[in-house]
Structures are given as C-alpha cells and as structure tokens.
CSV table of C-alpha atoms and ligand atoms in Angstrom, one decimal:
chain,number,residue,atom,x,y,z
A,274,MET,CA,50.0,129.3,-20.1
A,275,ALA,CA,46.7,127.6,-19.5
A,276,ALA,CA,46.9,124.2,-17.9
A,277,GLU,CA,46.5,121.3,-20.4
A,278,ARG,CA,43.0,119.9,-20.3
A,279,VAL,CA,43.0,116.1,-20.0
A,280,ILE,CA,40.1,114.2,-21.6
A,281,HIS,CA,38.9,111.3,-19.6
A,282,LYS,CA,37.0,109.5,-22.3
A,283,GLY,CA,34.1,107.6,-20.7
A,284,LEU,CA,35.0,109.4,-17.4
A,285,ASP,CA,37.4,106.5,-16.8
A,286,GLY,CA,39.0,107.0,-13.4
A,287,VAL,CA,37.2,110.3,-12.6
A,288,VAL,CA,35.9,110.5,-9.1
A,289,VAL,CA,32.7,112.6,-9.2
A,290,THR,CA,31.5,112.3,-5.6
A,291,GLU,CA,31.8,110.6,-2.3
A,292,ASN,CA,29.5,107.8,-1.4
A,293,ALA,CA,28.8,105.9,1.8
A,294,LEU,CA,26.9,103.0,0.2
A,295,THR,CA,29.1,100.7,-1.8
A,296,PHE,CA,32.8,100.1,-2.0
A,297,ILE,CA,34.5,98.1,-4.8
A,298,ASP,CA,38.1,96.9,-4.8
A,299,GLY,CA,38.5,96.1,-8.5
A,300,LEU,CA,41.9,94.5,-8.1
A,301,ALA,CA,41.0,92.3,-5.1
A,302,GLY,CA,37.5,91.5,-6.5
A,303,LYS,CA,35.8,92.8,-3.4
A,304,LEU,CA,32.4,94.4,-3.1
A,305,MET,CA,30.8,95.7,0.1
A,306,TYR,CA,27.5,97.4,0.8
A,307,ARG,CA,28.0,99.8,3.8
A,308,GLY,CA,31.0,97.7,4.8
A,309,TYR,CA,29.4,94.3,4.6
A,310,LEU,CA,31.0,91.8,2.1
A,311,ILE,CA,28.6,90.9,-0.7
A,312,HIS,CA,29.4,87.2,-0.1
A,313,ASP,CA,28.2,87.5,3.5
A,314,LEU,CA,25.0,89.4,2.4
A,315,ALA,CA,24.3,86.8,-0.3
A,316,GLU,CA,24.7,84.0,2.2
A,317,HIS,CA,22.8,85.4,5.1
A,318,SER,CA,20.6,88.3,4.1
A,319,SER,CA,17.3,88.8,2.2
A,320,TYR,CA,16.7,91.5,-0.4
A,321,GLU,CA,14.5,93.4,2.1
A,322,GLU,CA,17.4,93.5,4.6
A,323,VAL,CA,19.7,94.8,2.0
A,324,VAL,CA,17.2,97.5,0.9
A,325,TRP,CA,17.0,98.6,4.6
A,326,LEU,CA,20.8,98.6,4.8
A,327,LEU,CA,21.1,100.8,1.8
A,328,LEU,CA,18.4,103.2,2.8
A,329,ASN,CA,19.1,103.3,6.5
A,330,ARG,CA,22.9,102.7,6.9
A,331,GLU,CA,22.7,99.7,9.3
A,332,LEU,CA,21.3,96.2,9.0
A,333,PRO,CA,17.8,96.0,10.5
A,334,THR,CA,17.0,94.5,13.8
A,335,PRO,CA,14.4,91.7,13.7
A,336,ALA,CA,11.6,94.1,14.7
A,337,GLU,CA,12.7,96.7,12.1
A,338,LEU,CA,12.9,94.0,9.4
A,339,ALA,CA,9.4,92.6,10.2
A,340,ALA,CA,7.9,96.1,10.1
A,341,PHE,CA,9.7,97.1,7.0
A,342,LYS,CA,8.6,93.9,5.1
A,343,VAL,CA,5.0,94.7,5.9
A,344,GLU,CA,5.4,98.4,4.9
A,345,LEU,CA,7.1,97.5,1.6
A,346,ALA,CA,4.5,94.8,0.8
A,347,ALA,CA,1.7,97.2,1.4
A,348,GLN,CA,3.0,99.5,-1.4
A,349,ARG,CA,3.1,96.9,-4.1
A,350,ALA,CA,-0.2,97.6,-5.9
A,351,ILE,CA,0.2,99.9,-9.0
A,352,PRO,CA,-2.3,102.6,-10.0
A,353,GLU,CA,-5.1,101.5,-12.4
A,354,GLY,CA,-3.8,104.1,-15.0
A,355,VAL,CA,-0.4,102.2,-15.1
A,356,VAL,CA,-2.2,98.9,-15.7
A,357,LYS,CA,-4.2,100.6,-18.5
A,358,LEU,CA,-1.0,101.9,-20.0
A,359,LEU,CA,0.6,98.4,-19.9
A,360,ARG,CA,-2.5,96.9,-21.5
A,361,SER,CA,-2.3,99.4,-24.3
A,362,LEU,CA,1.3,98.7,-25.3
A,363,PRO,CA,2.1,96.9,-28.5
A,364,GLY,CA,2.8,93.2,-27.9
A,365,GLN,CA,6.4,93.6,-29.2
A,366,ALA,CA,7.2,96.4,-26.9
A,367,ASN,CA,10.7,96.2,-25.4
A,368,PRO,CA,10.2,95.4,-21.7
A,369,MET,CA,12.7,98.0,-20.6
A,370,ALA,CA,11.0,100.7,-22.7
A,371,ALA,CA,7.7,99.6,-21.2
A,372,LEU,CA,9.2,99.9,-17.7
A,373,ARG,CA,10.7,103.3,-18.4
A,374,THR,CA,7.3,104.6,-19.7
A,375,ALA,CA,5.4,103.1,-16.8
A,376,VAL,CA,7.7,104.6,-14.2
A,377,SER,CA,7.3,107.9,-15.9
A,378,LEU,CA,3.5,107.5,-15.6
A,379,LEU,CA,3.7,106.5,-11.9
A,380,SER,CA,5.0,110.0,-11.2
A,381,LEU,CA,1.7,111.5,-12.5
A,382,SER,CA,-0.3,109.8,-9.9
A,383,ASP,CA,2.0,110.6,-7.0
A,384,ALA,CA,1.0,113.7,-5.2
A,385,GLU,CA,4.5,114.0,-3.8
A,386,ALA,CA,6.2,113.6,-7.2
A,387,ASP,CA,7.8,117.1,-7.1
A,388,ASP,CA,8.5,117.3,-3.3
A,389,ASN,CA,12.3,116.9,-3.1
A,390,SER,CA,12.4,116.8,0.7
A,391,ASP,CA,14.3,113.8,2.2
A,392,GLU,CA,11.1,112.5,3.9
A,393,ALA,CA,9.1,112.6,0.7
A,394,ASN,CA,11.9,111.1,-1.3
A,395,ARG,CA,12.2,108.2,1.2
A,396,ARG,CA,8.5,107.5,0.9
A,397,LYS,CA,8.8,107.6,-2.9
A,398,ALA,CA,11.8,105.3,-2.8
A,399,MET,CA,9.7,102.8,-0.9
A,400,ARG,CA,6.9,103.0,-3.5
A,401,LEU,CA,9.3,102.7,-6.4
A,402,ILE,CA,11.1,99.7,-4.9
A,403,ALA,CA,7.8,97.9,-4.2
A,404,ARG,CA,6.1,98.8,-7.5
A,405,ILE,CA,8.7,98.2,-10.2
A,406,ALA,CA,8.5,94.5,-9.6
A,407,THR,CA,4.7,94.7,-10.0
A,408,ILE,CA,5.0,96.6,-13.3
A,409,VAL,CA,7.5,94.1,-14.8
A,410,ALA,CA,5.3,91.1,-13.8
A,411,ALA,CA,2.0,92.8,-15.0
A,412,PHE,CA,3.6,93.8,-18.3
A,413,ASP,CA,4.7,90.3,-19.0
A,414,ARG,CA,1.3,88.8,-18.2
A,415,LEU,CA,-0.6,91.4,-20.2
A,416,ARG,CA,1.5,90.8,-23.3
A,417,ASP,CA,0.7,87.1,-23.1
A,418,GLY,CA,-3.0,87.9,-22.9
A,419,LYS,CA,-3.2,87.1,-19.2
A,420,GLU,CA,-4.5,89.2,-16.4
A,421,PRO,CA,-2.0,90.6,-13.9
A,422,VAL,CA,-1.8,88.7,-10.6
A,423,GLU,CA,-2.5,90.7,-7.4
A,424,PRO,CA,0.6,90.9,-5.2
A,425,ASP,CA,0.6,88.6,-2.1
A,426,PRO,CA,1.6,90.6,1.0
A,427,GLU,CA,2.5,87.3,2.8
A,428,LEU,CA,5.3,86.6,0.3
A,429,SER,CA,8.9,88.1,0.3
A,430,HIS,CA,9.8,90.6,-2.4
A,431,ALA,CA,11.5,87.9,-4.4
A,432,ALA,CA,8.9,85.2,-4.0
A,433,ASN,CA,6.1,87.6,-4.7
A,434,PHE,CA,7.7,88.7,-8.0
A,435,LEU,CA,7.9,85.1,-9.2
A,436,TYR,CA,4.3,84.5,-8.0
A,437,MET,CA,3.0,87.6,-9.9
A,438,LEU,CA,4.9,86.5,-13.0
A,439,THR,CA,3.6,82.9,-13.1
A,440,GLY,CA,0.5,82.9,-10.8
A,441,ARG,CA,2.1,80.1,-8.8
A,442,GLU,CA,3.9,80.4,-5.6
A,443,PRO,CA,7.6,79.4,-6.2
A,444,ASP,CA,9.2,76.6,-4.3
A,445,ALA,CA,11.5,77.7,-1.5
A,446,ARG,CA,14.7,77.0,-3.5
A,447,ALA,CA,13.7,79.1,-6.5
A,448,ALA,CA,12.5,81.9,-4.2
A,449,ARG,CA,15.9,81.9,-2.4
A,450,VAL,CA,17.9,81.8,-5.6
A,451,PHE,CA,16.0,84.8,-6.9
A,452,ASP,CA,16.3,86.6,-3.6
A,453,VAL,CA,20.1,86.2,-3.8
A,454,CYS,CA,20.1,87.5,-7.3
A,455,LEU,CA,18.3,90.6,-6.1
A,456,VAL,CA,20.8,91.0,-3.2
A,457,LEU,CA,23.7,90.8,-5.7
A,458,HIS,CA,22.3,93.4,-8.1
A,459,ALA,CA,21.1,95.9,-5.5
A,460,ASP,CA,23.9,98.5,-5.8
A,461,HIS,CA,27.2,99.0,-7.5
A,462,GLU,CA,28.9,102.3,-6.8
A,463,MET,CA,29.1,104.8,-9.7
A,464,ASN,CA,27.9,102.5,-12.5
A,465,ALA,CA,26.4,104.2,-15.6
A,466,SER,CA,22.8,104.1,-14.6
A,467,THR,CA,23.4,105.3,-11.1
A,468,PHE,CA,25.5,108.1,-12.6
A,469,SER,CA,22.7,109.1,-15.0
A,470,ALA,CA,20.2,109.1,-12.1
A,471,ARG,CA,22.5,111.4,-10.1
A,472,VAL,CA,23.0,113.7,-13.1
A,473,THR,CA,19.3,114.1,-13.4
A,474,ALA,CA,18.8,114.7,-9.7
A,475,SER,CA,21.7,117.1,-9.6
A,476,THR,CA,19.6,119.6,-11.6
A,477,LEU,CA,17.0,119.3,-8.7
A,478,SER,CA,14.7,117.4,-11.0
A,479,ASP,CA,12.5,114.8,-9.2
A,480,ILE,CA,13.2,111.2,-8.2
A,481,TYR,CA,10.9,109.7,-10.9
A,482,SER,CA,12.7,111.6,-13.7
A,483,ALA,CA,16.0,110.4,-12.2
A,484,ILE,CA,14.8,106.8,-12.2
A,485,THR,CA,13.5,107.1,-15.7
A,486,SER,CA,17.0,108.2,-16.8
A,487,ALA,CA,18.5,105.3,-14.9
A,488,ILE,CA,16.2,102.7,-16.6
A,489,GLY,CA,17.0,104.1,-20.0
A,490,THR,CA,20.8,103.9,-19.2
A,491,LEU,CA,20.6,100.3,-17.8
A,492,LYS,CA,18.8,99.2,-21.0
A,493,GLY,CA,22.0,99.4,-23.1
A,494,SER,CA,23.9,96.2,-23.9
A,495,LEU,CA,27.2,97.5,-22.4
A,496,HIS,CA,25.4,97.8,-19.1
A,497,GLY,CA,22.3,95.9,-17.8
A,498,GLY,CA,21.2,94.9,-21.3
A,499,ALA,CA,24.2,92.5,-21.5
A,500,ASN,CA,22.4,89.7,-19.5
A,501,SER,CA,19.8,89.0,-22.1
A,502,GLU,CA,22.5,89.2,-24.8
A,503,VAL,CA,24.5,86.6,-22.9
A,504,MET,CA,21.6,84.1,-23.0
A,505,LYS,CA,21.0,84.7,-26.7
A,506,MET,CA,24.7,83.9,-27.3
A,507,ILE,CA,24.5,80.7,-25.2
A,508,LEU,CA,21.4,79.6,-27.2
A,509,GLU,CA,23.0,80.5,-30.5
A,510,ILE,CA,26.1,78.4,-29.6
A,511,GLY,CA,23.8,75.6,-28.6
A,512,SER,CA,26.3,73.0,-27.3
A,513,ALA,CA,29.5,73.0,-25.3
A,514,ASP,CA,31.6,71.5,-28.1
A,515,ARG,CA,30.8,74.5,-30.4
A,516,ALA,CA,31.6,77.1,-27.8
A,517,GLU,CA,35.4,77.3,-28.2
A,518,ARG,CA,35.2,77.8,-32.0
A,519,TRP,CA,32.4,80.3,-31.7
A,520,ILE,CA,34.3,82.5,-29.2
A,521,GLN,CA,37.5,82.3,-31.3
A,522,ASP,CA,35.5,83.5,-34.4
A,523,ALA,CA,33.8,86.2,-32.4
A,524,LEU,CA,37.0,87.6,-31.0
A,525,ALA,CA,38.8,87.3,-34.4
A,526,SER,CA,36.0,89.5,-35.9
A,527,LYS,CA,36.5,92.0,-32.9
A,528,ARG,CA,33.1,91.2,-31.5
A,529,ARG,CA,32.5,91.9,-27.8
A,530,VAL,CA,31.6,88.8,-25.8
A,531,MET,CA,28.7,89.9,-23.6
A,532,GLY,CA,29.0,89.3,-19.9
A,533,PHE,CA,32.8,89.7,-19.8
A,534,GLY,CA,35.0,92.6,-18.8
A,535,HIS,CA,34.3,95.5,-16.5
A,536,ARG,CA,35.4,99.1,-16.0
A,537,VAL,CA,36.3,98.5,-12.4
A,538,TYR,CA,37.0,94.8,-11.8
A,539,LYS,CA,40.3,93.5,-13.1
A,540,THR,CA,39.8,90.1,-11.6
A,541,GLU,CA,36.6,88.0,-11.0
A,542,ASP,CA,33.5,90.0,-10.2
A,543,PRO,CA,32.6,88.6,-6.7
A,544,ARG,CA,29.0,88.5,-7.8
A,545,ALA,CA,29.8,86.2,-10.6
A,546,THR,CA,31.3,83.7,-8.2
A,547,VAL,CA,28.0,83.4,-6.4
A,548,LEU,CA,26.0,83.3,-9.6
A,549,ARG,CA,28.2,80.6,-11.1
A,550,ARG,CA,27.6,78.4,-8.0
A,551,MET,CA,23.9,79.0,-8.2
A,552,ALA,CA,23.8,78.3,-11.9
A,553,ARG,CA,25.6,75.0,-11.4
A,554,GLU,CA,23.4,73.9,-8.5
A,555,LEU,CA,20.2,74.7,-10.5
A,556,ALA,CA,21.6,72.9,-13.5
A,557,GLU,CA,22.5,69.8,-11.5
A,558,LYS,CA,19.2,69.8,-9.6
A,559,GLN,CA,17.2,70.1,-12.8
A,560,GLY,CA,19.3,67.4,-14.5
A,561,ASP,CA,20.0,69.8,-17.4
A,562,THR,CA,23.6,71.0,-17.4
A,563,ASP,CA,23.9,72.1,-21.1
A,564,TRP,CA,23.6,75.8,-20.5
A,565,PHE,CA,26.0,75.6,-17.6
A,566,GLU,CA,28.6,73.6,-19.6
A,567,ILE,CA,28.4,76.0,-22.5
A,568,SER,CA,28.9,78.9,-20.1
A,569,ARG,CA,32.0,77.3,-18.6
A,570,THR,CA,33.5,76.7,-22.0
A,571,ILE,CA,32.9,80.3,-23.0
A,572,GLU,CA,34.4,81.5,-19.7
A,573,SER,CA,37.6,79.5,-20.1
A,574,GLU,CA,38.0,80.5,-23.8
A,575,VAL,CA,37.5,84.2,-23.1
A,576,ARG,CA,39.8,84.0,-20.2
A,577,GLU,CA,42.5,82.3,-22.3
A,578,GLN,CA,42.1,84.5,-25.4
A,579,LYS,CA,41.5,87.9,-23.8
A,580,GLY,CA,42.3,87.6,-20.1
A,581,LEU,CA,38.8,88.8,-19.3
A,582,PHE,CA,36.7,87.6,-16.4
A,583,PRO,CA,32.9,87.2,-16.3
A,584,ASN,CA,30.9,90.0,-14.8
A,585,VAL,CA,27.5,89.9,-13.0
A,586,ASP,CA,25.6,89.6,-16.3
A,587,PHE,CA,27.2,86.3,-17.4
A,588,TYR,CA,26.0,83.7,-14.9
A,589,SER,CA,22.8,85.6,-14.0
A,590,ALA,CA,21.7,84.8,-17.6
A,591,SER,CA,21.7,81.0,-17.2
A,592,THR,CA,20.4,81.3,-13.6
A,593,TYR,CA,17.3,83.3,-14.7
A,594,TYR,CA,16.9,81.0,-17.7
A,595,MET,CA,16.8,77.9,-15.5
A,596,LEU,CA,14.3,79.6,-13.3
A,597,GLY,CA,12.1,79.7,-16.4
A,598,ILE,CA,12.2,83.5,-16.9
A,599,LYS,CA,11.9,84.9,-20.4
A,600,ILE,CA,15.1,86.3,-21.8
A,601,ASP,CA,13.9,89.8,-22.4
A,602,LEU,CA,12.9,90.1,-18.7
A,603,PHE,CA,16.5,89.7,-17.5
A,604,THR,CA,17.3,93.4,-17.7
A,605,PRO,CA,14.0,94.6,-16.1
A,606,ILE,CA,14.8,92.1,-13.3
A,607,PHE,CA,18.2,93.9,-12.9
A,608,ALA,CA,16.2,97.2,-12.6
A,609,LEU,CA,13.8,95.8,-10.0
A,610,SER,CA,16.8,95.0,-7.8
A,611,ARG,CA,18.9,98.1,-8.6
A,612,ILE,CA,16.1,100.4,-7.8
A,613,ALA,CA,17.3,100.1,-4.2
A,614,GLY,CA,20.8,101.4,-5.1
A,615,TRP,CA,19.5,104.1,-7.4
A,616,THR,CA,17.1,105.5,-4.8
A,617,ALA,CA,19.8,105.3,-2.0
A,618,ASN,CA,22.2,107.1,-4.3
A,619,LEU,CA,19.6,109.8,-5.0
A,620,LEU,CA,19.0,110.4,-1.3
A,621,GLU,CA,22.7,111.0,-1.0
A,622,GLN,CA,22.7,113.3,-4.1
A,623,TYR,CA,19.9,115.5,-2.8
A,624,ALA,CA,21.4,115.7,0.6
A,625,ASP,CA,24.7,117.1,-0.7
A,626,ASN,CA,24.0,118.3,-4.2
A,627,ARG,CA,26.0,120.2,-6.7
A,628,LEU,CA,25.0,120.4,-10.4
A,629,ILE,CA,26.9,117.7,-12.3
A,630,ARG,CA,28.1,119.4,-15.4
A,631,PRO,CA,31.5,118.3,-16.9
A,632,ASP,CA,33.4,120.0,-19.7
A,633,SER,CA,34.2,118.9,-23.2
A,634,GLU,CA,37.0,120.0,-25.5
A,635,TYR,CA,35.8,121.8,-28.6
A,636,ILE,CA,37.3,120.4,-31.8
A,637,GLY,CA,35.0,122.1,-34.4
A,638,PRO,CA,36.0,125.0,-36.8
A,639,GLN,CA,37.6,128.1,-35.4
A,640,GLU,CA,35.8,131.5,-35.4
A,641,ARG,CA,34.9,132.4,-39.0
A,642,PRO,CA,32.9,135.0,-41.0
A,643,TYR,CA,29.2,134.3,-41.3
A,644,VAL,CA,28.0,133.5,-44.9
A,645,PRO,CA,24.6,134.8,-45.8
A,646,LEU,CA,22.1,132.2,-47.2
A,647,ALA,CA,22.1,133.7,-50.7
A,648,ALA,CA,25.9,133.5,-50.8
A,649,ARG,CA,26.2,129.8,-49.8
B,1556,ACO,N1,34.7,91.2,-25.2
B,1556,ACO,C1,35.8,91.4,-26.0
B,1556,ACO,N2,36.7,92.3,-25.7
B,1556,ACO,C2,36.5,93.1,-24.6
B,1556,ACO,C3,35.4,92.9,-23.8
B,1556,ACO,C4,34.5,91.9,-24.1
B,1556,ACO,N3,33.4,91.7,-23.4
B,1556,ACO,N4,35.4,93.8,-22.8
B,1556,ACO,C5,36.6,94.5,-23.0
B,1556,ACO,N5,37.2,94.1,-24.1
B,1556,ACO,C6,38.4,94.6,-24.6
B,1556,ACO,C7,38.2,95.8,-25.5
B,1556,ACO,O1,38.0,95.5,-26.9
B,1556,ACO,C8,39.5,96.6,-25.3
B,1556,ACO,O2,40.5,96.0,-26.0
B,1556,ACO,P1,41.5,96.9,-26.9
B,1556,ACO,O3,42.2,97.7,-25.8
B,1556,ACO,O4,42.4,95.9,-27.5
B,1556,ACO,O5,40.7,97.7,-27.8
B,1556,ACO,C9,39.8,96.4,-23.8
B,1556,ACO,O6,39.2,95.1,-23.5
B,1556,ACO,C10,39.2,97.4,-22.9
B,1556,ACO,O7,37.8,97.6,-23.2
B,1556,ACO,P2,37.1,99.0,-23.0
B,1556,ACO,O8,35.8,98.9,-23.8
B,1556,ACO,O9,38.0,100.1,-23.2
B,1556,ACO,O10,36.7,98.9,-21.4
B,1556,ACO,P3,35.6,99.7,-20.7
B,1556,ACO,O11,36.0,99.8,-19.3
B,1556,ACO,O12,35.3,101.0,-21.5
B,1556,ACO,O13,34.3,98.8,-20.9
B,1556,ACO,C11,32.7,97.2,-20.6
B,1556,ACO,C12,33.8,98.0,-20.0
B,1556,ACO,C13,31.7,98.1,-21.4
B,1556,ACO,C14,31.9,96.4,-19.5
B,1556,ACO,C15,33.3,96.1,-21.6
B,1556,ACO,O14,34.1,95.2,-20.9
B,1556,ACO,C16,32.3,95.4,-22.4
B,1556,ACO,O15,31.8,95.9,-23.5
B,1556,ACO,N6,31.8,94.2,-21.9
B,1556,ACO,C17,30.7,93.5,-22.6
B,1556,ACO,C18,29.4,94.1,-22.2
B,1556,ACO,C19,29.0,93.7,-20.8
B,1556,ACO,O16,29.1,92.6,-20.4
B,1556,ACO,N7,28.5,94.7,-20.1
B,1556,ACO,C20,28.1,94.5,-18.7
B,1556,ACO,C21,29.0,95.1,-17.7
B,1556,ACO,S1,28.6,94.8,-16.1
B,1556,ACO,C22,27.2,95.8,-15.8
B,1556,ACO,O17,27.1,96.9,-16.4
B,1556,ACO,C23,26.2,95.4,-15.0
C-alpha cells in the first residue's frame, strides 16, 4: 500500500533546506544572524556591518568595514533608463509595484545579469543592495514632482536614504533609528519572500528575476505589506480610548489585526521589543505620544483577546511614521533592508542548488471519457 501523503498547507513546519545565515527560536523569542543575537546587532552594529556579516560569514574588521562602506556607496547611482521609467509611472502607482518593475529593468542594463557564477552574483548583490534604496527615494520624489537627490557617498546607507528622500541630511538620532530598523529587517530565515526568491533561483534563473519574485511576495499584507496596514489601522482608530472597542469589533467580525501573529514566533518577536522601545523614545522626544499609546492599547487588547504578540511590522509602523515617512513607503523600506538577506540566501541557493518543486494532491475528477464539442 502506498504511504499516505500528508498535506502541509502553507508548508507549515516543512524544512526545505539548510541555511547558515539566520536562526530563529520561535518559542524563546530569539533571533540570530550567523550566531549573533539580534539585540546585540541592533545595539552595536550598523546596517553595513550586518550586510557584510550576511554576505561574508563574519563581522568585518574596521579596515574591511571602511572599505566595504566606500564600495557600497560607490554603487548607489541608478541607470538613467531606470530614472526615466520611474518618471513615466502613473502618480498613483503602488510603490512596491514600482520597485518590482524598476528592479526588473535594472537587470537589462547589467552586463552580468545572466552570469550565475558566485563572483558575478556577489557583485550583483552589492549593486542591488546599494541601488534599491536609490530607486525607492527617487520614485517618491518624482511622484511628488521633485527631482531625485544624488546619493551622498559620505553618508551611511541609512542616512543617505533619508537624505535622498527629503533632500536634507537627517539628524544623528533619526539616522541611527533608521539604521537600527534596517538591521532588524535584514534577514529572517525561510520567510515567504526569501522562499520565493530561492524557488526562482532554484530553476537557475538569474538573481534579478529572483529578487523580482521576492519583492512581489513581500508586497502582500500577510507579509511585508502588513506594516503600512498597521499604520492605516492606527490612524483609523485615532485615539487610545477608541482602541479597545475597535479591536473587539475587528476580532468579533473575524478580521485579522495587522502586525500580530507569526508563523514561527509563539512569543514576542525580539525585533518588536527593540522597535517598541524606539517608537516610545521617538514619541517622547517629539512630545507626541498619541500613536504610541494607541499602539500599546491595541497590543494589550490583542494579547488579552487572542493571545497574539506583535511582530516586526507592528511597531515599525509608528516608528517610520514618526520619522516622517509616508505610509506607502513602509513596505519598500522593508525591501531595501531585506535585499541583504535575499541576496545572501540566493548565494547559498546557487552554491548548493536543487530544483524546488513540491507536490500537490489532485482532488479533481477521475479519468473520464472525452466528450466531443458537438456533443456537449
Ligand atoms: N489577527 C487575528 N487573528 C489572527 C492573527 C491576527 N493577526 N494572526 C493569526 N490569527 C489567528 C488565526 O485567525 C487563526 O485562528 P483560528 O485557528 O481560530 O482560525 C490562528 O491565529 C492561526 O493563524 P494562521 O493564519 O493559521 O497562522 P499562520 O502561521 O498561517 O499565519 C500570519 C501567520 C500570516 C503572520 C498571521 O499571523 C497573520 O495574518 N498576521 C497578520 C498579518 C501580519 O502581521 N503579517 C506580518 C507577519 S511578519 C512578516 O511577514 C514580516
């Protein structure tokens, strides 16, 4: 008798590969990049250090970091054709759709696009990490009728993004908060967008195609798209005294509260702990604690009613909002950090590839006689 086939809906609990990048202990609420606790990295490291760590296995020495920052900053400019494309997009274009399209176009001006060697893929990873930030900032300015701001090679990746977005150099506090956000979002084991990137690469398609798949997957509201939905919810609720009732009504009508729950974490997402603290500090510093208080009330109500904890998307929403960033840029910002994890995963996938091709259980009609068109 054939062995019974078990369906793992949503691939829940299915281990598809080994990875040497990121470890999550969902019960203990622990996350590590290459063995380093996320809280240590958020406290002490910059995004550039984390990118190096993900791509090169070890934290950089001071000399390696200095050279890497220069190398990354030198790759920030985007081809004129991509600027032209962004200029031509409709004003209402979804920023994630714009990013997906622009990354796809980037491949057409990259002579190494179809070279799948490790060396070429590392060079393309650098270009992608440097340029996605430039694309997001340029898209936002162009839709507002402003010209893109040239990247400043003297600024860190985080500070330069905020500079390209606003045309003003951010203060040190804002730049560091944003840098920590990038550190926290850089990689996260076999999440949906990383998986889709790996699926695409597993056919030996190119890195740009894989990243385009990943961006399309991150866009969805059950994944990276949740952060902007969180902010819309907070604004809709409007004041902390309305939050409890709003959540009760939402849960009673079986609505999902965005920014809560996780496939892997069954306790607090350790990234949410850092983001909550930063959101509180920003709120107190700016003397405007409304969004933070609404968030806290939502959190305690969802915890009480459903036993669910906030994920990375919950407090990143009010953090970005208080940094003055538009709500529909929250998910592209996720992408401009996660590009590090996506590309590091792709290097692993190409180095030890097997086509990813699961099965499905057929439940349609059994074999039956064909009916000619005239007889139907
Ligand atoms: N609000 C209300 N109920 C929820 C939520 C939520 N946010 N999350 C899970 N649940 C409930 C489900 O309704 C389900 O209850 P039931 O068993 O009574 O039907 C139970 O918890 C299990 O939920 P599943 O959807 O089966 O869990 P899964 O692991 O498939 O989904 C997911 C995880 C998609 C993250 C889910 O928690 C969710 O929809 N959250 C809201 C969207 C969100 O914040 N996404 C970002 C995740 S983090 C990231 O991707 C960066």
